[in-house]
Coordinates of C-alpha atoms and ligand atoms in Angstrom, one line a residue:
M1 CA 270.4 75.2 290.2
K2 CA 267.2 73.3 289.5
I3 CA 264.4 72.8 292.7
L4 CA 261.7 71.0 292.5
V5 CA 259.2 71.4 296.1
T6 CA 256.4 69.7 296.2
G7 CA 253.1 70.2 298.3
S8 CA 254.0 74.2 298.5
K9 CA 251.3 75.0 299.4
G10 CA 251.7 73.9 302.9
Q11 CA 252.8 75.7 305.9
L12 CA 256.5 74.9 305.0
G13 CA 256.1 75.0 301.9
R14 CA 255.4 78.6 302.0
C15 CA 257.3 78.9 304.0
I16 CA 260.3 77.7 302.0
Q17 CA 258.7 79.8 299.5
D18 CA 259.7 83.0 301.4
V19 CA 263.0 81.5 302.0
A20 CA 263.6 80.8 298.6
K21 CA 263.6 84.9 297.6
G22 CA 267.1 84.8 299.1
Y23 CA 267.9 82.8 296.1
P24 CA 267.2 83.8 292.8
E25 CA 269.8 82.7 290.7
W26 CA 268.1 78.8 291.3
Q27 CA 265.8 78.1 289.6
F28 CA 262.6 76.6 291.6
V29 CA 259.4 74.7 290.1
F30 CA 257.0 75.0 292.9
T31 CA 253.9 72.7 292.8
D32 CA 251.3 70.7 295.4
Y33 CA 248.3 69.2 294.7
K34 CA 247.5 69.8 292.1
E35 CA 250.2 70.6 290.0
L36 CA 251.9 67.8 290.5
D37 CA 250.1 64.9 293.0
I38 CA 252.9 63.1 294.6
T39 CA 250.3 59.9 293.8
D40 CA 250.8 60.0 290.3
S41 CA 253.7 58.1 289.1
R42 CA 253.7 59.3 285.9
A43 CA 253.9 62.9 286.2
I44 CA 257.3 62.4 289.0
E45 CA 258.9 60.8 286.1
N46 CA 257.8 63.7 284.0
C47 CA 258.6 66.2 285.5
F48 CA 261.1 65.2 286.2
K49 CA 262.1 64.1 282.6
E50 CA 261.3 67.7 281.8
Y51 CA 264.0 69.5 284.6
K52 CA 266.3 67.4 285.5
F53 CA 266.3 68.5 289.2
D54 CA 269.2 68.6 291.2
Y55 CA 267.5 68.5 294.4
C56 CA 264.0 67.8 294.8
I57 CA 262.3 69.2 298.5
N58 CA 259.0 67.4 299.3
C59 CA 257.3 68.9 301.8
A60 CA 254.1 67.2 300.1
A61 CA 252.1 64.9 302.9
Y62 CA 249.1 63.7 304.3
T63 CA 249.1 66.0 308.1
A64 CA 246.0 65.1 309.1
V65 CA 247.1 62.6 312.7
D66 CA 244.0 61.8 313.8
L67 CA 241.6 61.2 310.3
A68 CA 244.9 59.5 309.6
E69 CA 243.7 56.1 311.8
S70 CA 240.4 56.3 309.8
Q71 CA 242.3 56.8 306.5
V72 CA 244.9 54.6 306.3
D73 CA 244.8 53.6 302.3
K74 CA 245.4 57.1 301.7
A75 CA 247.8 58.3 304.9
Y76 CA 250.3 55.3 303.6
L77 CA 249.6 55.7 299.7
I78 CA 250.5 59.9 300.2
N79 CA 253.2 59.5 303.2
A80 CA 255.2 55.9 302.2
E81 CA 254.7 54.4 298.5
A82 CA 254.0 58.1 296.9
V83 CA 257.4 58.8 298.6
K84 CA 259.2 55.6 297.4
T85 CA 258.3 56.7 293.9
L86 CA 260.2 60.3 294.4
A87 CA 263.2 58.1 295.8
E88 CA 263.1 56.2 292.4
A89 CA 262.8 59.7 290.7
C90 CA 266.0 60.5 292.0
S91 CA 267.4 57.8 292.1
A92 CA 266.6 57.5 287.9
N93 CA 267.9 61.5 287.8
N94 CA 270.6 62.0 290.1
S95 CA 268.5 64.7 291.7
K96 CA 269.1 64.4 295.9
L97 CA 266.5 64.5 297.8
I98 CA 265.3 66.4 300.7
H99 CA 262.2 65.1 302.6
I100 CA 260.2 66.1 305.7
S101 CA 259.0 64.0 308.5
T102 CA 257.4 63.7 312.4
D103 CA 258.8 63.0 315.9
F104 CA 255.2 61.4 315.5
V105 CA 257.6 58.0 314.2
F106 CA 258.2 58.3 317.9
D107 CA 256.3 56.1 321.4
G108 CA 257.1 59.1 323.7
K109 CA 258.5 57.0 326.2
K110 CA 262.2 58.0 326.2
T111 CA 262.7 60.4 329.3
M112 CA 265.2 62.5 327.0
P113 CA 265.0 64.0 323.7
Y114 CA 265.0 61.5 320.7
T115 CA 268.5 60.7 319.0
E116 CA 268.6 59.9 315.4
E117 CA 269.8 56.5 317.0
D118 CA 267.1 55.8 318.9
K119 CA 263.9 53.1 317.8
P120 CA 260.6 54.5 316.1
R121 CA 258.2 53.0 317.7
P122 CA 254.7 55.0 316.5
L123 CA 251.4 54.8 318.1
G124 CA 249.5 55.2 315.0
V125 CA 248.7 55.4 312.0
Y126 CA 250.3 59.1 310.9
G127 CA 253.4 58.4 312.2
A128 CA 253.8 54.3 310.8
S129 CA 253.2 55.7 307.3
K130 CA 255.6 58.3 308.1
L131 CA 258.3 56.3 309.2
L132 CA 258.0 53.2 306.2
G133 CA 257.8 57.1 303.7
E134 CA 261.8 57.2 305.6
S135 CA 262.9 53.4 305.3
Y136 CA 262.2 53.4 301.1
V137 CA 263.8 56.6 301.5
Q138 CA 266.9 55.4 302.5
D139 CA 266.8 51.9 301.2
I140 CA 266.7 53.1 297.2
L141 CA 268.8 56.5 297.4
E142 CA 272.3 57.7 299.1
E143 CA 272.7 61.7 297.9
Y144 CA 269.5 61.8 300.6
F145 CA 268.6 64.0 303.3
I146 CA 266.0 63.0 305.9
V147 CA 264.7 66.4 308.0
R148 CA 262.1 64.6 311.9
T149 CA 260.8 67.5 313.0
S150 CA 258.3 68.3 315.9
W151 CA 255.3 70.9 316.4
V152 CA 255.4 72.7 313.1
Y153 CA 253.5 76.0 313.5
S154 CA 254.0 79.6 310.9
E155 CA 251.6 81.9 310.2
Y156 CA 250.2 80.2 307.0
G157 CA 248.0 76.8 307.0
R158 CA 246.7 74.7 309.7
N159 CA 248.7 75.3 312.7
F160 CA 247.7 75.4 316.5
M161 CA 249.4 79.0 317.2
K162 CA 246.5 79.7 314.5
T163 CA 244.1 77.6 316.5
M164 CA 245.2 78.4 319.5
L165 CA 244.8 82.9 318.0
K166 CA 241.0 81.8 317.5
L167 CA 239.9 80.5 320.5
G168 CA 241.8 83.4 321.9
N169 CA 240.0 85.3 320.3
E170 CA 235.8 83.6 321.0
N171 CA 236.7 82.7 324.8
K172 CA 237.6 84.1 327.7
E173 CA 239.2 80.2 329.4
I174 CA 240.1 77.1 327.1
S175 CA 241.7 74.2 328.4
V176 CA 245.1 72.5 327.0
V177 CA 246.7 68.8 327.9
N178 CA 250.2 69.3 329.8
D179 CA 251.3 65.9 329.9
Q180 CA 252.2 65.4 326.4
V181 CA 256.2 67.8 325.8
G182 CA 257.8 68.6 322.8
S183 CA 259.6 71.4 320.6
P184 CA 257.7 74.0 318.8
T185 CA 259.1 74.2 315.4
Y186 CA 258.7 77.6 313.5
A187 CA 258.7 77.0 309.4
G188 CA 260.3 79.9 308.2
D189 CA 263.1 78.3 310.5
L190 CA 263.1 75.5 309.1
A191 CA 262.8 76.7 305.7
T192 CA 265.8 78.2 306.1
F193 CA 267.5 75.1 307.4
I194 CA 266.6 72.8 304.3
L195 CA 267.7 76.1 302.3
F196 CA 271.0 76.1 303.3
L197 CA 271.6 72.0 302.8
I198 CA 271.9 72.7 299.5
T199 CA 273.6 76.0 300.1
N200 CA 276.3 74.5 302.4
K201 CA 279.0 72.1 300.4
R202 CA 279.6 68.7 303.6
E203 CA 277.7 66.5 301.5
E204 CA 276.7 65.0 305.0
Y205 CA 274.0 62.7 303.2
G206 CA 271.8 61.0 306.6
L207 CA 268.4 61.3 309.0
Y208 CA 268.9 64.7 311.1
H209 CA 266.5 66.0 314.3
Y210 CA 265.2 69.6 313.3
S211 CA 263.3 71.6 315.9
N212 CA 263.5 74.8 318.1
E213 CA 265.6 74.7 321.2
G214 CA 263.8 73.8 324.5
T215 CA 261.3 71.6 325.6
I216 CA 257.9 72.3 327.0
S217 CA 254.2 71.3 326.7
W218 CA 251.5 72.2 324.5
Y219 CA 250.1 74.3 327.9
D220 CA 253.5 76.2 328.1
F221 CA 253.2 76.7 325.2
A222 CA 250.1 78.1 324.0
V223 CA 250.3 80.3 327.2
Q224 CA 253.5 82.4 325.6
I225 CA 251.2 82.7 322.3
F226 CA 248.5 84.7 324.3
K227 CA 251.0 86.5 325.3
Q228 CA 253.5 87.6 322.7
F229 CA 249.9 88.6 320.6
G230 CA 249.3 91.0 323.6
M231 CA 245.7 88.8 324.4
K232 CA 244.0 87.5 327.9
V233 CA 242.7 84.6 327.9
N234 CA 242.7 82.4 330.8
V235 CA 244.1 78.6 329.7
N236 CA 243.7 75.4 331.9
P237 CA 246.2 72.9 331.8
I238 CA 245.0 69.7 331.7
P239 CA 245.4 65.9 331.5
S240 CA 245.1 64.6 327.7
K241 CA 243.1 61.5 329.5
D242 CA 240.6 64.7 329.2
Y243 CA 240.8 65.2 325.3
L244 CA 241.0 63.1 324.4
T245 CA 241.3 62.4 320.1
P246 CA 241.5 59.4 317.6
A247 CA 244.9 59.1 317.3
K248 CA 247.3 58.3 320.6
R249 CA 250.2 60.8 320.5
P250 CA 254.0 60.3 322.5
D251 CA 254.1 62.2 325.9
R252 CA 257.0 63.0 325.3
S253 CA 258.3 63.7 321.2
D254 CA 261.1 66.2 321.9
L255 CA 263.9 66.7 319.3
N256 CA 267.7 66.0 319.9
T257 CA 269.5 68.4 317.4
L258 CA 273.1 67.9 318.2
K259 CA 273.8 66.0 314.8
V260 CA 272.0 69.2 312.6
K261 CA 274.4 71.5 314.8
K262 CA 278.0 69.6 315.1
S263 CA 277.4 68.2 311.2
F264 CA 276.6 72.2 310.2
E265 CA 277.5 74.2 312.5
F266 CA 273.5 75.5 312.3
Q267 CA 272.5 77.9 314.9
I268 CA 269.3 76.5 316.2
Y269 CA 267.2 78.9 317.8
K270 CA 265.2 78.5 321.2
W271 CA 260.9 78.2 320.5
E272 CA 260.9 81.6 322.2
D273 CA 262.2 83.8 319.4
S274 CA 260.9 81.7 317.0
L275 CA 257.7 81.6 317.9
K276 CA 258.6 86.4 317.8
K277 CA 259.1 86.1 314.4
C278 CA 256.1 83.6 313.5
S279 CA 254.5 86.3 315.7
I280 CA 255.8 89.7 313.6
N281 CA 255.5 87.7 310.3
F282 CA 252.2 86.7 311.1
K283 CA 251.1 90.5 311.9
S284 CA 252.8 91.8 308.2
T285 CA 250.6 89.3 306.9
L286 CA 247.3 90.5 308.4
N287 CA 247.9 93.9 307.2
G288 CA 248.6 93.5 303.9
H289 CA 252.2 93.1 304.0
R290 CA 253.1 90.4 303.2
E291 CA 250.8 87.6 300.8
N292 CA 248.0 86.1 302.7
Q293 CA 246.4 82.2 302.7
Ligands
NAP1 N1 252.6 70.1 310.7 C1 253.6 69.5 312.1 O1 253.4 69.8 313.6 C2 254.7 68.3 311.4 C3 255.2 67.8 312.5 C4 256.0 67.2 311.7 C5 256.7 67.4 310.6 N2 255.8 67.7 309.6 C6 256.3 67.4 309.1 O2 256.7 68.3 307.8 C7 256.3 68.3 306.4 C8 254.8 69.7 306.1 O3 254.3 70.0 306.8 P1 253.6 71.3 306.8 O4 252.6 71.3 308.6 O5 254.0 71.8 306.2 O6 251.9 70.2 306.1 P2 250.8 70.9 305.6 O7 250.7 72.3 305.3 O8 249.8 69.7 305.8 O9 251.1 71.5 303.7 C9 251.4 69.5 303.0 C10 251.1 70.4 301.8 O10 251.3 68.8 301.0 C11 250.2 68.7 300.2 N3 249.7 67.6 300.0 C12 249.3 66.3 299.9 N4 248.3 65.2 299.8 C13 249.4 65.1 298.3 C14 249.9 64.8 297.4 N5 249.0 64.2 296.8 N6 250.7 65.3 296.1 C15 251.8 67.4 295.9 N7 250.9 67.8 297.3 C16 250.3 66.9 298.1 C17 248.4 69.5 300.9 O11 247.3 69.5 299.9 P3 246.3 69.7 300.3 O12 246.2 70.8 301.8 O13 245.6 69.8 299.6 O14 246.0 68.5 300.8 C18 249.2 70.3 301.3 O15 249.5 71.5 300.2 C19 255.0 67.4 306.4 O16 256.4 65.7 304.9 C20 255.2 66.9 307.7 O17 254.8 64.9 307.6 C21 255.3 68.9 310.0

């Protein structure tokens, strides 16, 4: 089994590198921007020709949601056009593609968690560029998994948990929005699910929603992060109108994960349990037991 992982220095890519240690019989080729720029179609073509991958896991993405509003071309180039190139390379080389997408394809107007059947309507450039990437994959390939996920955090890279820890170390009191709700996803759990998609023999290709269990606000998440890390920080709930950002975010973007549970009989953990797991991994990273970034 030969598996290409793009964007492998991002938070999901790093977690896949950790989980991949449990599959020593597989040959992983981990690449990031420097080794394989997914916008370079010639490099993609050569890489696929050289290795003849069974799977490509695309973790590379333009994830700067606010910056995307002013860097529109760059967001579309990485999140859509490069995904088209990857899908074409998979098609030409009989490789299966596992592509990661986002809850931000939705407008947040629904009153229940979003299913795979719900009609996307992105509010910003990031979500729109990711949605176009999804449609390229669906048009070009039959053997693909698109995994939409939400509110991703981990011990690696930049994310909400690490931002809260930094703010909490610098301030006794912070304000966090309480009128946007969603489901946090520990990238370590998502990485486990992605490699499970390869090990399980059910070739039920298509679009899936994966997040940890439970719907909370950013405020709830911040409170629990400080509790988990034993930090005394006063968190004030504020409405999003008091925290304006260049990109509009959905009020509600939690994902219904029933299709994953039914199709694969895969256990999805509650967000509180996964936050605990991540905090343990983060602390061991800080203590030097794991490689840090
Ligand atoms: N983070 C979230 O909250 C969230 C929520 C929903 C869905 N997702 C999706 O989940 C996936 C993984 O996200 P993540 O949080 O792991 O993102 P991340 O930490 O930003 O990682 C993305 C990686 O892709 C790399 N990259 C960017 N442009 C590239 C290019 N042209 N060629 C090769 N590599 C490139 C980045 O390198 P540089 O850092 O050097 O640019 C980075 O290492 C993405 O598809 C994202 O859209 C994320």
